[in-house]
Amino acid sequence: MILGGALMSVFERYQPPESVEKSNDKLEAKDTLKADNPTSVEEPIEKRTPQESESELTAPYVAFGFKEQYSTKLDEEGNVVPAEWGEAGSRRPDAYAPETNTVVEVKNYSVEKASGRNNLVHNIRKQTDDSIEHYGEDVHTIEVIDLRGHDVSVDDVEKLTKKLEEKCPEIGIDLRW
């Protein structure tokens, strides 16, 4: 399922707890993403580093109450509980909403060549399997793929999308140009 413009469906499902307040910083971070729309940008968009992608593209989720870099593990009864960073058996997605069991992973791979697209799909499949094992069959997984500044054709993006839909049908795909 490709989210793109339909990304709000995830946010509509997700209702932050009453205690979550949206700080101005986080809302401003979300608002800056509007500049990534190629129709409104006059100069070429630069390719981000993976760290920049992660920071910029998890911001809207964090603004909606997702926990950034939140480490969890399974306890003896199989419940997801907080964990220390790097603790054996723990998992730390880019963003996580425990209330809806939604995992967000941001990817910034070179997908200009078939080998790069294949590597991305393989990595997403493996991470999705890990998420299902850790968070259960009811986990919602969103893969945010940052293509901003990449020299990739529409045809290549269609090939990538088709391959992801075949190999990882249970994930949501959020492509960023």
mmCIF file with all atom_site columns, N, CA and C in Angstrom, residues 4-35:
data_model
loop_
_atom_site.group_PDB
_atom_site.id
_atom_site.type_symbol
_atom_site.label_atom_id
_atom_site.label_alt_id
_atom_site.label_comp_id
_atom_site.label_asym_id
_atom_site.label_entity_id
_atom_site.label_seq_id
_atom_site.pdbx_PDB_ins_code
_atom_site.Cartn_x
_atom_site.Cartn_y
_atom_site.Cartn_z
_atom_site.occupancy
_atom_site.B_iso_or_equiv
_atom_site.pdbx_formal_charge
_atom_site.auth_seq_id
_atom_site.auth_comp_id
_atom_site.auth_asym_id
_atom_site.auth_atom_id
_atom_site.pdbx_PDB_model_num
ATOM 1  N N  . GLY A 1 4  ? 2.071  7.952  0.632  1.00 0.00 ? 4  GLY A N  1
ATOM 2  C CA . GLY A 1 4  ? 2.255  9.289  0.077  1.00 0.00 ? 4  GLY A CA 1
ATOM 3  C C  . GLY A 1 4  ? 1.229  10.256 0.619  1.00 0.00 ? 4  GLY A C  1
ATOM 4  N N  . GLY A 1 5  ? 0.276  10.667 -0.228 1.00 0.00 ? 5  GLY A N  1
ATOM 5  C CA . GLY A 1 5  ? -0.757 11.596 0.187  1.00 0.00 ? 5  GLY A CA 1
ATOM 6  C C  . GLY A 1 5  ? -1.730 10.990 1.184  1.00 0.00 ? 5  GLY A C  1
ATOM 7  N N  . ALA A 1 6  ? -1.825 9.669  1.213  1.00 0.00 ? 6  ALA A N  1
ATOM 8  C CA . ALA A 1 6  ? -2.749 9.007  2.128  1.00 0.00 ? 6  ALA A CA 1
ATOM 9  C C  . ALA A 1 6  ? -2.124 8.776  3.496  1.00 0.00 ? 6  ALA A C  1
ATOM 10 N N  . LEU A 1 7  ? -0.991 9.382  3.738  1.00 0.00 ? 7  LEU A N  1
ATOM 11 C CA . LEU A 1 7  ? -0.291 9.194  4.998  1.00 0.00 ? 7  LEU A CA 1
ATOM 12 C C  . LEU A 1 7  ? -1.161 9.593  6.185  1.00 0.00 ? 7  LEU A C  1
ATOM 13 N N  . MET A 1 8  ? -2.054 10.527 5.988  1.00 0.00 ? 8  MET A N  1
ATOM 14 C CA . MET A 1 8  ? -2.897 10.976 7.091  1.00 0.00 ? 8  MET A CA 1
ATOM 15 C C  . MET A 1 8  ? -3.735 9.839  7.652  1.00 0.00 ? 8  MET A C  1
ATOM 16 N N  . SER A 1 9  ? -3.995 8.782  6.863  1.00 0.00 ? 9  SER A N  1
ATOM 17 C CA . SER A 1 9  ? -4.793 7.684  7.397  1.00 0.00 ? 9  SER A CA 1
ATOM 18 C C  . SER A 1 9  ? -4.127 7.084  8.629  1.00 0.00 ? 9  SER A C  1
ATOM 19 N N  . VAL A 1 10 ? -2.800 7.034  8.641  1.00 0.00 ? 10 VAL A N  1
ATOM 20 C CA . VAL A 1 10 ? -2.085 6.539  9.812  1.00 0.00 ? 10 VAL A CA 1
ATOM 21 C C  . VAL A 1 10 ? -2.304 7.485  10.973 1.00 0.00 ? 10 VAL A C  1
ATOM 22 N N  . PHE A 1 11 ? -2.219 8.786  10.702 1.00 0.00 ? 11 PHE A N  1
ATOM 23 C CA . PHE A 1 11 ? -2.383 9.761  11.763 1.00 0.00 ? 11 PHE A CA 1
ATOM 24 C C  . PHE A 1 11 ? -3.828 9.821  12.233 1.00 0.00 ? 11 PHE A C  1
ATOM 25 N N  . GLU A 1 12 ? -4.772 9.565  11.326 1.00 0.00 ? 12 GLU A N  1
ATOM 26 C CA . GLU A 1 12 ? -6.164 9.540  11.739 1.00 0.00 ? 12 GLU A CA 1
ATOM 27 C C  . GLU A 1 12 ? -6.421 8.357  12.674 1.00 0.00 ? 12 GLU A C  1
ATOM 28 N N  . ARG A 1 13 ? -5.765 7.212  12.395 1.00 0.00 ? 13 ARG A N  1
ATOM 29 C CA . ARG A 1 13 ? -5.891 6.047  13.276 1.00 0.00 ? 13 ARG A CA 1
ATOM 30 C C  . ARG A 1 13 ? -5.238 6.314  14.612 1.00 0.00 ? 13 ARG A C  1
ATOM 31 N N  . TYR A 1 14 ? -4.143 7.031  14.581 1.00 0.00 ? 14 TYR A N  1
ATOM 32 C CA . TYR A 1 14 ? -3.366 7.262  15.795 1.00 0.00 ? 14 TYR A CA 1
ATOM 33 C C  . TYR A 1 14 ? -3.929 8.451  16.549 1.00 0.00 ? 14 TYR A C  1
ATOM 34 N N  . GLN A 1 15 ? -4.341 8.222  17.760 1.00 0.00 ? 15 GLN A N  1
ATOM 35 C CA . GLN A 1 15 ? -4.814 9.301  18.616 1.00 0.00 ? 15 GLN A CA 1
ATOM 36 C C  . GLN A 1 15 ? -3.840 9.420  19.776 1.00 0.00 ? 15 GLN A C  1
ATOM 37 N N  . PRO A 1 16 ? -3.032 10.497 19.824 1.00 0.00 ? 16 PRO A N  1
ATOM 38 C CA . PRO A 1 16 ? -2.072 10.615 20.916 1.00 0.00 ? 16 PRO A CA 1
ATOM 39 C C  . PRO A 1 16 ? -2.782 10.699 22.260 1.00 0.00 ? 16 PRO A C  1
ATOM 40 N N  . PRO A 1 17 ? -2.146 10.163 23.298 1.00 0.00 ? 17 PRO A N  1
ATOM 41 C CA . PRO A 1 17 ? -2.739 10.268 24.628 1.00 0.00 ? 17 PRO A CA 1
ATOM 42 C C  . PRO A 1 17 ? -2.906 11.729 25.026 1.00 0.00 ? 17 PRO A C  1
ATOM 43 N N  . GLU A 1 18 ? -3.828 11.965 25.939 1.00 0.00 ? 18 GLU A N  1
ATOM 44 C CA . GLU A 1 18 ? -4.102 13.337 26.383 1.00 0.00 ? 18 GLU A CA 1
ATOM 45 C C  . GLU A 1 18 ? -2.850 14.036 26.884 1.00 0.00 ? 18 GLU A C  1
ATOM 46 N N  . SER A 1 19 ? -1.899 13.262 27.417 1.00 0.00 ? 19 SER A N  1
ATOM 47 C CA . SER A 1 19 ? -0.696 13.864 27.996 1.00 0.00 ? 19 SER A CA 1
ATOM 48 C C  . SER A 1 19 ? 0.298  14.343 26.940 1.00 0.00 ? 19 SER A C  1
ATOM 49 N N  . VAL A 1 20 ? 0.087  13.965 25.665 1.00 0.00 ? 20 VAL A N  1
ATOM 50 C CA . VAL A 1 20 ? 1.030  14.364 24.614 1.00 0.00 ? 20 VAL A CA 1
ATOM 51 C C  . VAL A 1 20 ? 0.680  15.764 24.140 1.00 0.00 ? 20 VAL A C  1
ATOM 52 N N  . GLU A 1 21 ? 1.634  16.655 24.250 1.00 0.00 ? 21 GLU A N  1
ATOM 53 C CA . GLU A 1 21 ? 1.449  18.001 23.730 1.00 0.00 ? 21 GLU A CA 1
ATOM 54 C C  . GLU A 1 21 ? 2.372  18.170 22.546 1.00 0.00 ? 21 GLU A C  1
ATOM 55 N N  . LYS A 1 22 ? 1.873  18.807 21.521 1.00 0.00 ? 22 LYS A N  1
ATOM 56 C CA . LYS A 1 22 ? 2.692  19.036 20.337 1.00 0.00 ? 22 LYS A CA 1
ATOM 57 C C  . LYS A 1 22 ? 3.467  20.330 20.534 1.00 0.00 ? 22 LYS A C  1
ATOM 58 N N  . SER A 1 23 ? 4.780  20.204 20.667 1.00 0.00 ? 23 SER A N  1
ATOM 59 C CA . SER A 1 23 ? 5.592  21.398 20.884 1.00 0.00 ? 23 SER A CA 1
ATOM 60 C C  . SER A 1 23 ? 5.715  22.183 19.586 1.00 0.00 ? 23 SER A C  1
ATOM 61 N N  . ASN A 1 24 ? 5.946  23.482 19.705 1.00 0.00 ? 24 ASN A N  1
ATOM 62 C CA . ASN A 1 24 ? 6.121  24.311 18.520 1.00 0.00 ? 24 ASN A CA 1
ATOM 63 C C  . ASN A 1 24 ? 7.298  23.848 17.689 1.00 0.00 ? 24 ASN A C  1
ATOM 64 N N  . ASP A 1 25 ? 8.371  23.384 18.344 1.00 0.00 ? 25 ASP A N  1
ATOM 65 C CA . ASP A 1 25 ? 9.538  22.903 17.610 1.00 0.00 ? 25 ASP A CA 1
ATOM 66 C C  . ASP A 1 25 ? 9.159  21.765 16.682 1.00 0.00 ? 25 ASP A C  1
ATOM 67 N N  . LYS A 1 26 ? 8.392  20.821 17.189 1.00 0.00 ? 26 LYS A N  1
ATOM 68 C CA . LYS A 1 26 ? 8.033  19.663 16.383 1.00 0.00 ? 26 LYS A CA 1
ATOM 69 C C  . LYS A 1 26 ? 7.084  20.052 15.261 1.00 0.00 ? 26 LYS A C  1
ATOM 70 N N  . LEU A 1 27 ? 6.165  20.944 15.535 1.00 0.00 ? 27 LEU A N  1
ATOM 71 C CA . LEU A 1 27 ? 5.264  21.380 14.478 1.00 0.00 ? 27 LEU A CA 1
ATOM 72 C C  . LEU A 1 27 ? 6.032  22.153 13.416 1.00 0.00 ? 27 LEU A C  1
ATOM 73 N N  . GLU A 1 28 ? 6.997  22.955 13.832 1.00 0.00 ? 28 GLU A N  1
ATOM 74 C CA . GLU A 1 28 ? 7.805  23.675 12.849 1.00 0.00 ? 28 GLU A CA 1
ATOM 75 C C  . GLU A 1 28 ? 8.612  22.701 12.010 1.00 0.00 ? 28 GLU A C  1
ATOM 76 N N  . ALA A 1 29 ? 9.144  21.648 12.640 1.00 0.00 ? 29 ALA A N  1
ATOM 77 C CA . ALA A 1 29 ? 9.900  20.650 11.887 1.00 0.00 ? 29 ALA A CA 1
ATOM 78 C C  . ALA A 1 29 ? 8.999  20.014 10.839 1.00 0.00 ? 29 ALA A C  1
ATOM 79 N N  . LYS A 1 30 ? 7.761  19.744 11.196 1.00 0.00 ? 30 LYS A N  1
ATOM 80 C CA . LYS A 1 30 ? 6.813  19.167 10.247 1.00 0.00 ? 30 LYS A CA 1
ATOM 81 C C  . LYS A 1 30 ? 6.547  20.144 9.106  1.00 0.00 ? 30 LYS A C  1
ATOM 82 N N  . ASP A 1 31 ? 6.352  21.411 9.446  1.00 0.00 ? 31 ASP A N  1
ATOM 83 C CA . ASP A 1 31 ? 6.042  22.406 8.430  1.00 0.00 ? 31 ASP A CA 1
ATOM 84 C C  . ASP A 1 31 ? 7.176  22.582 7.432  1.00 0.00 ? 31 ASP A C  1
ATOM 85 N N  . THR A 1 32 ? 8.427  22.379 7.846  1.00 0.00 ? 32 THR A N  1
ATOM 86 C CA . THR A 1 32 ? 9.538  22.567 6.921  1.00 0.00 ? 32 THR A CA 1
ATOM 87 C C  . THR A 1 32 ? 9.524  21.533 5.814  1.00 0.00 ? 32 THR A C  1
ATOM 88 N N  . LEU A 1 33 ? 8.840  20.418 6.014  1.00 0.00 ? 33 LEU A N  1
ATOM 89 C CA . LEU A 1 33 ? 8.805  19.390 4.979  1.00 0.00 ? 33 LEU A CA 1
ATOM 90 C C  . LEU A 1 33 ? 8.021  19.832 3.752  1.00 0.00 ? 33 LEU A C  1
ATOM 91 N N  . LYS A 1 34 ? 7.204  20.856 3.869  1.00 0.00 ? 34 LYS A N  1
ATOM 92 C CA . LYS A 1 34 ? 6.454  21.352 2.721  1.00 0.00 ? 34 LYS A CA 1
ATOM 93 C C  . LYS A 1 34 ? 7.387  21.796 1.601  1.00 0.00 ? 34 LYS A C  1
ATOM 94 N N  . ALA A 1 35 ? 8.578  22.224 1.945  1.00 0.00 ? 35 ALA A N  1
ATOM 95 C CA . ALA A 1 35 ? 9.531  22.680 0.934  1.00 0.00 ? 35 ALA A CA 1
ATOM 96 C C  . ALA A 1 35 ? 10.040 21.529 0.078  1.00 0.00 ? 35 ALA A C  1
#
